[in-house]
Amino acid sequence: MKKSPLFGAFHTPEHDGAHRLGPIQKIDVEMRHYGPGDEVDYIVVGVGSAGGVLVQRLARAGFRVVGFDAGPFWDTERDWVSDEAGSHNLYWNDLRISGGENPLAFGANNSGKGVGGGSVHWAGFTPRFHPSDFRIHSEDGVGADWPISYWDVKPYYELLEREIPVAGPANYPWGDPHGYPYGPHPLGGVGDALVRGCANLGIGVVAGGPVAITSGSHADRPHCIYRGFCIQGCKVGAKQSTLISHVPDAIRYGAEIRANCMVSQIIMGKDGKVTGVRYFDADGIEREQRARVVIVSGYSIETPRLLLNSACPGFEQGLANSSGVVGKYLMAQAGNVIMGRFDEPVRMYKAPPAHALTEAFYETDPARGFARGFAIQTVGPLPIAFAKQMMVAKGAWGWGLRKVMMDYNHWAAFGFLGEILPWEDNRVELADETDQYGLRVAKITFSLHENDKKLIAWGKNKTMEVMYAAGAEEVVEEPRYAHLIGGARMGDDPRASVVDSFGRSHDIPNLFLCDGSIFPTQGSANPGLTIQALAARTADYLIAEGDAVTSRDRRLHAAPPIRYDLSPRGVAGRGMPRVKSSAHGISVGLGGLAIGNDD
Amino acid sequence: MARRTSSRGATTANQQSAQRAATSPTEPRGRLPIDPQTGDPIAPRAQPGYYPGFSTLAQQKFWDEATSQVVLRRVNEPPPIRFFSPEEARLLRAVIDRIIPQDDRDADHQIPILNVIDDRLYHHRNDGYRYDDMPPDDEAHRLGLQAIEAIAQATQGQRFVDLPPDQQDRVLQSIHDCQPPAAHDIWARMNCQRYWMLLVQDCIEGYYAHPWAWDEIGFGGPAYPRGYMRLEHGRPEPWEVEEQRYEWSGPPWSASNRYEPIGGEQGAMAPGQEGTH
């Protein structure tokens, strides 16, 4: 090849029949299978951002665990493609009904299906929530407080940032200031524009992360090759999904992943406890699996839907729903895309879409006339996504569409990420229509309220201002909604919330929820890191509780010991500077955390 | 569909009639985009756009096997028409020719769009949700075609497929503006703005999924396992091509040259539906 001097850092691997997760990692052990008569310790419904971490922790701690997922157990070399249109099957494409004044888009917009769940197609931004996010009702009189504080979650942020691992700047100045274990990624054209625009306006900005993409090789995962297909599933294995970071370790420690199995109902026993789940297997045959504890990790739509669809005598309005709160307080983040055309080429398809951001507008500023704030982040729409954005932002079609698309390489795109508050009338209910399994589908109602509208209008204009300050000659905007959150909120009051801070349902002692649905509020940080961090915290709680977890009488509310020794293989000791203590013969991180043995 | 035209200035008729042919929607040459300086039509080419010689398909030996299979099947085996009736297909083809006109592409380099939409609906490949003011996608497409035909009949007294392209544009513009002058029974069952977005997005899914469209806009295409080296300043990789711009605009009679918000100037902007962050 005359014009192609590079033959790549690695080759497409031979087909040897192994289940591959990236070019190097293989699942190299036989997966355990539990029989129809076996009662397992834990069922996790949905092996996504939370479910992947849960099955890994619980399996490592020696429990018998089955993780159900409605979608496939991806072989990333065989099943994923470096192609936009070809990645349609990564999303939750089963029917949902969307209504309200500002109806949400689902599917490719925010909903995953298959092992790894939404973490397969997230862009990978991993900012932490700010301390203020946990107490917005106390501080601003809006939304709700969390039953826990930032400081309860902080050790789990630090832990997951190493397990994922997160690459980012050495100094992250917002919220609780901190730094990242792996070095930042190089700037692409969009990040360059964001840094330039912010710098020209005197706005603080960071580049190169925080993002769940390896900037150095990590165990059997190579580092990023900057191809820009993050949200189509990372074939490289550089961008984290729980599919590649946690599920292999779970299988190594005896977890079973039952893919292509749609859980249709949580089964209630006679004693007010759940006994397991009913599900449709890969052949569409209805089966049951018994378990001591059921954890639902289906995210903000499917988790409430399963609870509502599991209604039975004694629980007519759905499981864990004596409060009537199941399905309510659903949130989405405002995700407007601001696009600027530059005279010089940008080529925004290169570099990870997620690689620079500012949280300078994150906190409430009374002068702005609304509560809470927003972030401005880089995004990198590929041609199909960009054409759809031009259809909305410029009303383009026909020759106008063809013409603006020929300028694709001159555009940069910023993602506005704004906090929408929790409102009772934004909710998930059951529609009368049914899906391919005969299960009632979710009906979602979503409308913006006054504070939300003010925040979006102000933040969108600020983001456009940054784009102009970067040197764009034309700036346009597409309204949009991003990540889902809420729908089964946590809280201390059983009359006003569904679960406690560990995800345990107030009504049923051995039914847990663990995913983004339990968040009372969402901040303007991408939720993926916090979902994974809280899953590790729930796992520690379950492990510390042991057999007592099924008991109605005994509910621990004290923080469990943090199990640093349960990280997946290849994590311990990496990503942070170490000093050897010859006196004790152990390695200690400079952050004061004990490092577990690697196996 | 592309129409082959003789090269510029081949006609021996007087300047006036040549100019009329160049810009009249009823003349084959009038369908072509023009050079805004001279007003002359620009002859169809194999690869419009500012990256002459750039070919993503030429890089396929650097693609992974799974991606190659998906993309090459898209190029070499367009799916058959199975969902739409021949009559519906003829009408939708005419609509698509206005939503994403390809008159600037020569006959050998037309990108199939109708087949992609038909295949999606035939296989019930949906997007995971339906707005509560919309019928299912397959029904929406059928209803939309009926509405387009009804608007053509009501306003022009002709079938849509028989209208000249400027009048076809006007029919579609009325849906873009969410002010359709006919088929009110259909719009009572289906949100006009959402139908417009469904239609245009489905056309986009066909066109901009094709390697020829990537070549046209200078997008690098599949990039695994090789990846990129030159991230900053919009620099092309050694195998990519520097931009070589030329001025052009759509045929002057076309309504789609203008950028106007969906729903018209007063319309509320509908949110986008594609994931980015």
PDB file of C-alpha atoms in Angstrom, chain A residues 1 3-13 15 22-23 77-86 88 92-100 103-109 123 186-189 192 225-227 229 231 235-236 334-337 341 345-347 349-351 377 379 381-385 387-389 391-410 415-417 433 477-483 526, chain B residues 31-33 48-51 58-59 61-67 70-71 74 98-105 125-133 168-170 172-173 176 194 196-197 200-202 204-205 207-209 214 216-243 245-251 253-262 269-277:
ATOM      1  CA  MET A   1       0.000   0.000   0.000  1.00  0.00           C
ATOM      2  CA  LYS A   3      -0.149   5.621   0.884  1.00  0.00           C
ATOM      3  CA  SER A   4      -0.578   3.455   3.920  1.00  0.00           C
ATOM      4  CA  PRO A   5       2.613   3.162   5.879  1.00  0.00           C
ATOM      5  CA  LEU A   6       0.926   1.854   9.007  1.00  0.00           C
ATOM      6  CA  PHE A   7      -0.122  -1.702   9.371  1.00  0.00           C
ATOM      7  CA  GLY A   8      -1.630  -1.206  12.762  1.00  0.00           C
ATOM      8  CA  ALA A   9      -0.507  -1.796  16.283  1.00  0.00           C
ATOM      9  CA  PHE A  10      -2.062  -5.226  16.216  1.00  0.00           C
ATOM     10  CA  HIS A  11      -3.846  -7.507  13.803  1.00  0.00           C
ATOM     11  CA  THR A  12      -7.361  -8.848  13.812  1.00  0.00           C
ATOM     12  CA  PRO A  13      -6.932 -12.064  15.789  1.00  0.00           C
ATOM     13  CA  HIS A  15     -10.645 -17.157  14.742  1.00  0.00           C
ATOM     14  CA  GLY A  22     -11.075  -6.963  22.312  1.00  0.00           C
ATOM     15  CA  PRO A  23      -8.073  -8.163  20.313  1.00  0.00           C
ATOM     16  CA  GLU A  77     -14.438  -9.214  17.477  1.00  0.00           C
ATOM     17  CA  ARG A  78     -17.306 -11.052  15.805  1.00  0.00           C
ATOM     18  CA  ASP A  79     -20.350  -9.004  16.821  1.00  0.00           C
ATOM     19  CA  TRP A  80     -19.193  -5.395  16.801  1.00  0.00           C
ATOM     20  CA  VAL A  81     -18.310  -3.290  13.794  1.00  0.00           C
ATOM     21  CA  SER A  82     -16.448  -0.085  13.179  1.00  0.00           C
ATOM     22  CA  ASP A  83     -19.548   1.338  11.535  1.00  0.00           C
ATOM     23  CA  GLU A  84     -22.434   3.562  12.617  1.00  0.00           C
ATOM     24  CA  ALA A  85     -25.392   1.918  10.885  1.00  0.00           C
ATOM     25  CA  GLY A  86     -24.092  -1.564  11.685  1.00  0.00           C
ATOM     26  CA  HIS A  88     -27.965  -0.705  15.771  1.00  0.00           C
ATOM     27  CA  TRP A  92     -32.609  -1.468  23.601  1.00  0.00           C
ATOM     28  CA  ASN A  93     -34.797  -1.560  20.500  1.00  0.00           C
ATOM     29  CA  ASP A  94     -37.886  -3.176  22.023  1.00  0.00           C
ATOM     30  CA  LEU A  95     -40.948  -1.004  22.107  1.00  0.00           C
ATOM     31  CA  ARG A  96     -41.513   1.781  24.627  1.00  0.00           C
ATOM     32  CA  ILE A  97     -44.156   4.486  24.387  1.00  0.00           C
ATOM     33  CA  SER A  98     -42.914   8.047  24.835  1.00  0.00           C
ATOM     34  CA  GLY A  99     -45.197  10.937  25.712  1.00  0.00           C
ATOM     35  CA  GLY A 100     -45.543  14.130  27.716  1.00  0.00           C
ATOM     36  CA  PRO A 103     -41.145  13.226  25.053  1.00  0.00           C
ATOM     37  CA  LEU A 104     -37.780  11.480  25.310  1.00  0.00           C
ATOM     38  CA  ALA A 105     -35.985   9.457  22.670  1.00  0.00           C
ATOM     39  CA  PHE A 106     -34.751   6.049  23.802  1.00  0.00           C
ATOM     40  CA  GLY A 107     -32.909   3.281  21.963  1.00  0.00           C
ATOM     41  CA  ALA A 108     -29.627   4.563  20.544  1.00  0.00           C
ATOM     42  CA  ASN A 109     -30.017   7.749  22.563  1.00  0.00           C
ATOM     43  CA  ALA A 123     -18.957   7.838  25.310  1.00  0.00           C
ATOM     44  CA  PRO A 186      -4.204  13.887  23.400  1.00  0.00           C
ATOM     45  CA  LEU A 187      -6.527  16.584  22.111  1.00  0.00           C
ATOM     46  CA  GLY A 188      -8.629  16.104  19.021  1.00  0.00           C
ATOM     47  CA  GLY A 189     -10.026  18.929  16.940  1.00  0.00           C
ATOM     48  CA  ASP A 192      -8.956  21.959  20.819  1.00  0.00           C
ATOM     49  CA  ILE A 225      -6.204   4.140  18.952  1.00  0.00           C
ATOM     50  CA  TYR A 226      -8.301   7.325  18.575  1.00  0.00           C
ATOM     51  CA  ARG A 227     -10.656   5.985  15.930  1.00  0.00           C
ATOM     52  CA  PHE A 229     -16.219   4.951  17.329  1.00  0.00           C
ATOM     53  CA  ILE A 231     -20.469   4.911  21.132  1.00  0.00           C
ATOM     54  CA  LYS A 235     -13.619  -3.083  19.507  1.00  0.00           C
ATOM     55  CA  VAL A 236     -10.203  -2.008  20.733  1.00  0.00           C
ATOM     56  CA  ALA A 334     -30.538  18.093  28.998  1.00  0.00           C
ATOM     57  CA  GLY A 335     -28.148  17.112  26.212  1.00  0.00           C
ATOM     58  CA  ASN A 336     -28.331  19.872  23.622  1.00  0.00           C
ATOM     59  CA  VAL A 337     -25.697  19.616  20.917  1.00  0.00           C
ATOM     60  CA  ARG A 341     -18.501  25.696  11.691  1.00  0.00           C
ATOM     61  CA  PRO A 345     -10.877  21.685   8.995  1.00  0.00           C
ATOM     62  CA  VAL A 346     -11.611  19.960  12.330  1.00  0.00           C
ATOM     63  CA  ARG A 347     -12.250  16.307  11.373  1.00  0.00           C
ATOM     64  CA  TYR A 349     -14.423  11.834  13.822  1.00  0.00           C
ATOM     65  CA  LYS A 350     -10.920  11.440  15.198  1.00  0.00           C
ATOM     66  CA  ALA A 351     -10.087  11.084  18.887  1.00  0.00           C
ATOM     67  CA  GLN A 377     -18.309  18.636  26.991  1.00  0.00           C
ATOM     68  CA  VAL A 379     -18.883  15.191  21.496  1.00  0.00           C
ATOM     69  CA  PRO A 381     -20.946  12.791  16.014  1.00  0.00           C
ATOM     70  CA  LEU A 382     -20.159  10.536  13.063  1.00  0.00           C
ATOM     71  CA  PRO A 383     -21.827  11.292   9.705  1.00  0.00           C
ATOM     72  CA  ILE A 384     -25.257   9.726  10.276  1.00  0.00           C
ATOM     73  CA  ALA A 385     -25.641  11.345  13.694  1.00  0.00           C
ATOM     74  CA  ALA A 387     -26.722  14.649   9.426  1.00  0.00           C
ATOM     75  CA  LYS A 388     -29.649  14.082  11.788  1.00  0.00           C
ATOM     76  CA  GLN A 389     -28.406  16.938  13.943  1.00  0.00           C
ATOM     77  CA  MET A 391     -31.782  18.149  10.018  1.00  0.00           C
ATOM     78  CA  VAL A 392     -32.898  19.531  13.399  1.00  0.00           C
ATOM     79  CA  ALA A 393     -30.470  22.393  13.969  1.00  0.00           C
ATOM     80  CA  LYS A 394     -30.677  23.932  10.489  1.00  0.00           C
ATOM     81  CA  GLY A 395     -33.887  22.304   9.314  1.00  0.00           C
ATOM     82  CA  ALA A 396     -31.726  20.867   6.519  1.00  0.00           C
ATOM     83  CA  TRP A 397     -33.046  18.530   3.827  1.00  0.00           C
ATOM     84  CA  GLY A 398     -32.491  17.987   0.137  1.00  0.00           C
ATOM     85  CA  TRP A 399     -29.693  19.988  -1.453  1.00  0.00           C
ATOM     86  CA  GLY A 400     -29.187  21.973   1.737  1.00  0.00           C
ATOM     87  CA  LEU A 401     -28.494  18.771   3.631  1.00  0.00           C
ATOM     88  CA  ARG A 402     -26.091  17.480   0.985  1.00  0.00           C
ATOM     89  CA  LYS A 403     -24.278  20.813   1.019  1.00  0.00           C
ATOM     90  CA  VAL A 404     -23.827  21.181   4.760  1.00  0.00           C
ATOM     91  CA  MET A 405     -22.758  17.543   4.986  1.00  0.00           C
ATOM     92  CA  MET A 406     -19.957  18.218   2.492  1.00  0.00           C
ATOM     93  CA  ASP A 407     -18.646  20.552   5.203  1.00  0.00           C
ATOM     94  CA  TYR A 408     -18.733  17.778   7.832  1.00  0.00           C
ATOM     95  CA  ASN A 409     -15.001  18.128   8.412  1.00  0.00           C
ATOM     96  CA  HIS A 410     -15.354  21.835   9.220  1.00  0.00           C
ATOM     97  CA  GLY A 415     -22.493  18.628  24.295  1.00  0.00           C
ATOM     98  CA  PHE A 416     -24.345  20.749  26.787  1.00  0.00           C
ATOM     99  CA  LEU A 417     -25.131  18.623  29.845  1.00  0.00           C
ATOM    100  CA  GLU A 433     -49.470  -2.615  24.527  1.00  0.00           C
ATOM    101  CA  GLU A 477     -28.017  24.094  18.168  1.00  0.00           C
ATOM    102  CA  GLU A 478     -30.019  20.888  18.457  1.00  0.00           C
ATOM    103  CA  PRO A 479     -32.214  20.424  21.540  1.00  0.00           C
ATOM    104  CA  ARG A 480     -31.817  16.950  22.954  1.00  0.00           C
ATOM    105  CA  TYR A 481     -32.034  14.878  26.141  1.00  0.00           C
ATOM    106  CA  ALA A 482     -29.276  12.554  27.271  1.00  0.00           C
ATOM    107  CA  HIS A 483     -28.843  10.074  30.135  1.00  0.00           C
ATOM    108  CA  ASN A 526     -22.531  11.754  33.292  1.00  0.00           C
TER     109      ASN A 526
ATOM    110  CA  ARG B  31     -32.015  19.230 -12.121  1.00  0.00           C
ATOM    111  CA  LEU B  32     -28.272  19.608 -11.689  1.00  0.00           C
ATOM    112  CA  PRO B  33     -26.560  21.746  -9.080  1.00  0.00           C
ATOM    113  CA  PRO B  48     -19.040  14.791  -5.763  1.00  0.00           C
ATOM    114  CA  GLY B  49     -17.475  16.593  -2.822  1.00  0.00           C
ATOM    115  CA  TYR B  50     -14.173  18.182  -1.967  1.00  0.00           C
ATOM    116  CA  TYR B  51     -11.989  15.107  -1.590  1.00  0.00           C
ATOM    117  CA  ALA B  58      -9.536   1.417  -0.984  1.00  0.00           C
ATOM    118  CA  GLN B  59      -8.553   1.061   2.679  1.00  0.00           C
ATOM    119  CA  LYS B  61      -7.552  -4.287   3.787  1.00  0.00           C
ATOM    120  CA  PHE B  62      -7.016  -2.363   7.022  1.00  0.00           C
ATOM    121  CA  TRP B  63     -10.529  -3.076   8.269  1.00  0.00           C
ATOM    122  CA  ASP B  64     -11.460  -5.911  10.594  1.00  0.00           C
ATOM    123  CA  GLU B  65     -13.333  -8.828   9.146  1.00  0.00           C
ATOM    124  CA  ALA B  66     -16.712  -8.226  10.804  1.00  0.00           C
ATOM    125  CA  THR B  67     -16.788  -4.611   9.642  1.00  0.00           C
ATOM    126  CA  VAL B  70     -21.175  -5.493   6.961  1.00  0.00           C
ATOM    127  CA  VAL B  71     -19.935  -2.619   4.788  1.00  0.00           C
ATOM    128  CA  ARG B  74     -24.128  -2.848   2.024  1.00  0.00           C
ATOM    129  CA  ARG B  98     -36.036  15.130  -3.280  1.00  0.00           C
ATOM    130  CA  ILE B  99     -35.105  14.435   0.367  1.00  0.00           C
ATOM    131  CA  ILE B 100     -31.597  13.413  -0.651  1.00  0.00           C
ATOM    132  CA  PRO B 101     -31.183  14.371  -4.316  1.00  0.00           C
ATOM    133  CA  GLN B 102     -28.395  12.566  -6.135  1.00  0.00           C
ATOM    134  CA  ASP B 103     -28.580  14.306  -9.525  1.00  0.00           C
ATOM    135  CA  ASP B 104     -24.946  15.322  -9.044  1.00  0.00           C
ATOM    136  CA  ARG B 105     -23.926  11.644  -8.987  1.00  0.00           C
ATOM    137  CA  ARG B 125     -35.938  -3.000  12.900  1.00  0.00           C
ATOM    138  CA  ASN B 126     -37.295  -0.295  15.140  1.00  0.00           C
ATOM    139  CA  ASP B 127     -35.578   2.257  17.309  1.00  0.00           C
ATOM    140  CA  GLY B 128     -36.835   1.149  20.702  1.00  0.00           C
ATOM    141  CA  TYR B 129     -39.702   3.590  21.183  1.00  0.00           C
ATOM    142  CA  ARG B 130     -42.724   5.190  19.599  1.00  0.00           C
ATOM    143  CA  TYR B 131     -44.040   8.642  20.377  1.00  0.00           C
ATOM    144  CA  ASP B 132     -47.568   8.458  21.698  1.00  0.00           C
ATOM    145  CA  ASP B 133     -48.773  10.726  18.890  1.00  0.00           C
ATOM    146  CA  GLN B 168     -42.467  18.048  -5.580  1.00  0.00           C
ATOM    147  CA  ASP B 169     -40.217  20.145  -3.356  1.00  0.00           C
ATOM    148  CA  ARG B 170     -43.137  22.419  -2.555  1.00  0.00           C
ATOM    149  CA  LEU B 172     -42.498  18.245   0.813  1.00  0.00           C
ATOM    150  CA  GLN B 173     -41.756  21.753   2.080  1.00  0.00           C
ATOM    151  CA  HIS B 176     -41.281  20.260   6.617  1.00  0.00           C
ATOM    152  CA  ARG B 194     -42.330  13.653  13.764  1.00  0.00           C
ATOM    153  CA  TRP B 196     -40.940  14.560   8.682  1.00  0.00           C
ATOM    154  CA  MET B 197     -38.111  13.627  11.022  1.00  0.00           C
ATOM    155  CA  VAL B 200     -35.558  12.407   6.617  1.00  0.00           C
ATOM    156  CA  GLN B 201     -33.722  10.330   9.241  1.00  0.00           C
ATOM    157  CA  ASP B 202     -34.480   7.113   7.391  1.00  0.00           C
ATOM    158  CA  ILE B 204     -29.983   9.769   6.095  1.00  0.00           C
ATOM    159  CA  GLU B 205     -29.501   6.241   7.455  1.00  0.00           C
ATOM    160  CA  TYR B 207     -27.172   7.648   2.301  1.00  0.00           C
ATOM    161  CA  TYR B 208     -24.603   8.435   4.977  1.00  0.00           C
ATOM    162  CA  ALA B 209     -24.053   4.767   5.795  1.00  0.00           C
ATOM    163  CA  TRP B 214     -18.044   8.980   3.302  1.00  0.00           C
ATOM    164  CA  GLU B 216     -17.887  12.647  -0.597  1.00  0.00           C
ATOM    165  CA  ILE B 217     -17.642  14.291   2.824  1.00  0.00           C
ATOM    166  CA  GLY B 218     -14.105  13.207   3.691  1.00  0.00           C
ATOM    167  CA  PHE B 219     -15.038  10.917   6.593  1.00  0.00           C
ATOM    168  CA  GLY B 220     -12.441   8.217   7.249  1.00  0.00           C
ATOM    169  CA  GLY B 221     -14.863   5.272   7.516  1.00  0.00           C
ATOM    170  CA  PRO B 222     -14.047   2.114   9.471  1.00  0.00           C
ATOM    171  CA  ALA B 223     -10.923   2.627  11.554  1.00  0.00           C
ATOM    172  CA  TYR B 224     -10.149  -0.596  13.371  1.00  0.00           C
ATOM    173  CA  PRO B 225      -7.613  -1.931  13.993  1.00  0.00           C
ATOM    174  CA  ARG B 226      -5.506   0.854  12.493  1.00  0.00           C
ATOM    175  CA  GLY B 227      -6.881   4.004  14.150  1.00  0.00           C
ATOM    176  CA  TYR B 228      -5.640   7.533  13.659  1.00  0.00           C
ATOM    177  CA  MET B 229      -2.373   9.342  14.291  1.00  0.00           C
ATOM    178  CA  ARG B 230      -3.124  12.935  13.338  1.00  0.00           C
ATOM    179  CA  LEU B 231      -5.718  14.201  15.770  1.00  0.00           C
ATOM    180  CA  GLU B 232      -5.243  17.950  15.796  1.00  0.00           C
ATOM    181  CA  HIS B 233      -5.845  20.786  13.348  1.00  0.00           C
ATOM    182  CA  GLY B 234      -7.999  18.673  11.046  1.00  0.00           C
ATOM    183  CA  ARG B 235      -4.933  17.194   9.408  1.00  0.00           C
ATOM    184  CA  PRO B 236      -5.571  14.261   7.087  1.00  0.00           C
ATOM    185  CA  GLU B 237      -3.813  10.941   7.632  1.00  0.00           C
ATOM    186  CA  PRO B 238      -1.373   9.990   4.878  1.00  0.00           C
ATOM    187  CA  TRP B 239      -4.091   7.884   3.272  1.00  0.00           C
ATOM    188  CA  GLU B 240      -6.684  10.649   3.512  1.00  0.00           C
ATOM    189  CA  VAL B 241      -6.979  13.600   1.139  1.00  0.00           C
ATOM    190  CA  GLU B 242      -6.653  17.357   1.643  1.00  0.00           C
ATOM    191  CA  GLU B 243      -9.830  19.265   0.960  1.00  0.00           C
ATOM    192  CA  ARG B 245     -13.254  23.048  -2.355  1.00  0.00           C
ATOM    193  CA  TYR B 246     -15.377  24.225  -5.241  1.00  0.00           C
ATOM    194  CA  GLU B 247     -18.407  26.456  -5.191  1.00  0.00           C
ATOM    195  CA  TRP B 248     -21.778  24.948  -5.928  1.00  0.00           C
ATOM    196  CA  SER B 249     -25.394  25.305  -5.003  1.00  0.00           C
ATOM    197  CA  GLY B 250     -28.513  23.278  -5.588  1.00  0.00           C
ATOM    198  CA  PRO B 251     -30.640  24.092  -8.633  1.00  0.00           C
ATOM    199  CA  TRP B 253     -35.689  26.436  -8.115  1.00  0.00           C
ATOM    200  CA  SER B 254     -35.227  23.943  -5.257  1.00  0.00           C
ATOM    201  CA  ALA B 255     -36.919  24.741  -1.944  1.00  0.00           C
ATOM    202  CA  SER B 256     -34.363  22.614  -0.125  1.00  0.00           C
ATOM    203  CA  ASN B 257     -31.529  25.085  -0.792  1.00  0.00           C
ATOM    204  CA  ARG B 258     -32.831  27.166   2.083  1.00  0.00           C
ATOM    205  CA  TYR B 259     -32.254  26.404   5.747  1.00  0.00           C
ATOM    206  CA  GLU B 260     -35.456  26.928   7.700  1.00  0.00           C
ATOM    207  CA  PRO B 261     -36.457  25.371  10.998  1.00  0.00           C
ATOM    208  CA  ILE B 262     -38.657  22.305  10.882  1.00  0.00           C
ATOM    209  CA  MET B 269     -37.874  22.883  17.627  1.00  0.00           C
ATOM    210  CA  ALA B 270     -38.263  19.146  18.093  1.00  0.00           C
ATOM    211  CA  PRO B 271     -35.424  17.509  20.002  1.00  0.00           C
ATOM    212  CA  GLY B 272     -32.942  15.338  18.173  1.00  0.00           C
ATOM    213  CA  GLN B 273     -33.162  11.587  18.635  1.00  0.00           C
ATOM    214  CA  GLU B 274     -29.607  10.404  18.128  1.00  0.00           C
ATOM    215  CA  GLY B 275     -27.178   9.568  20.937  1.00  0.00           C
ATOM    216  CA  THR B 276     -24.050  11.645  21.313  1.00  0.00           C
ATOM    217  CA  HIS B 277     -23.341  11.919  25.024  1.00  0.00           C
TER     218      HIS B 277
END
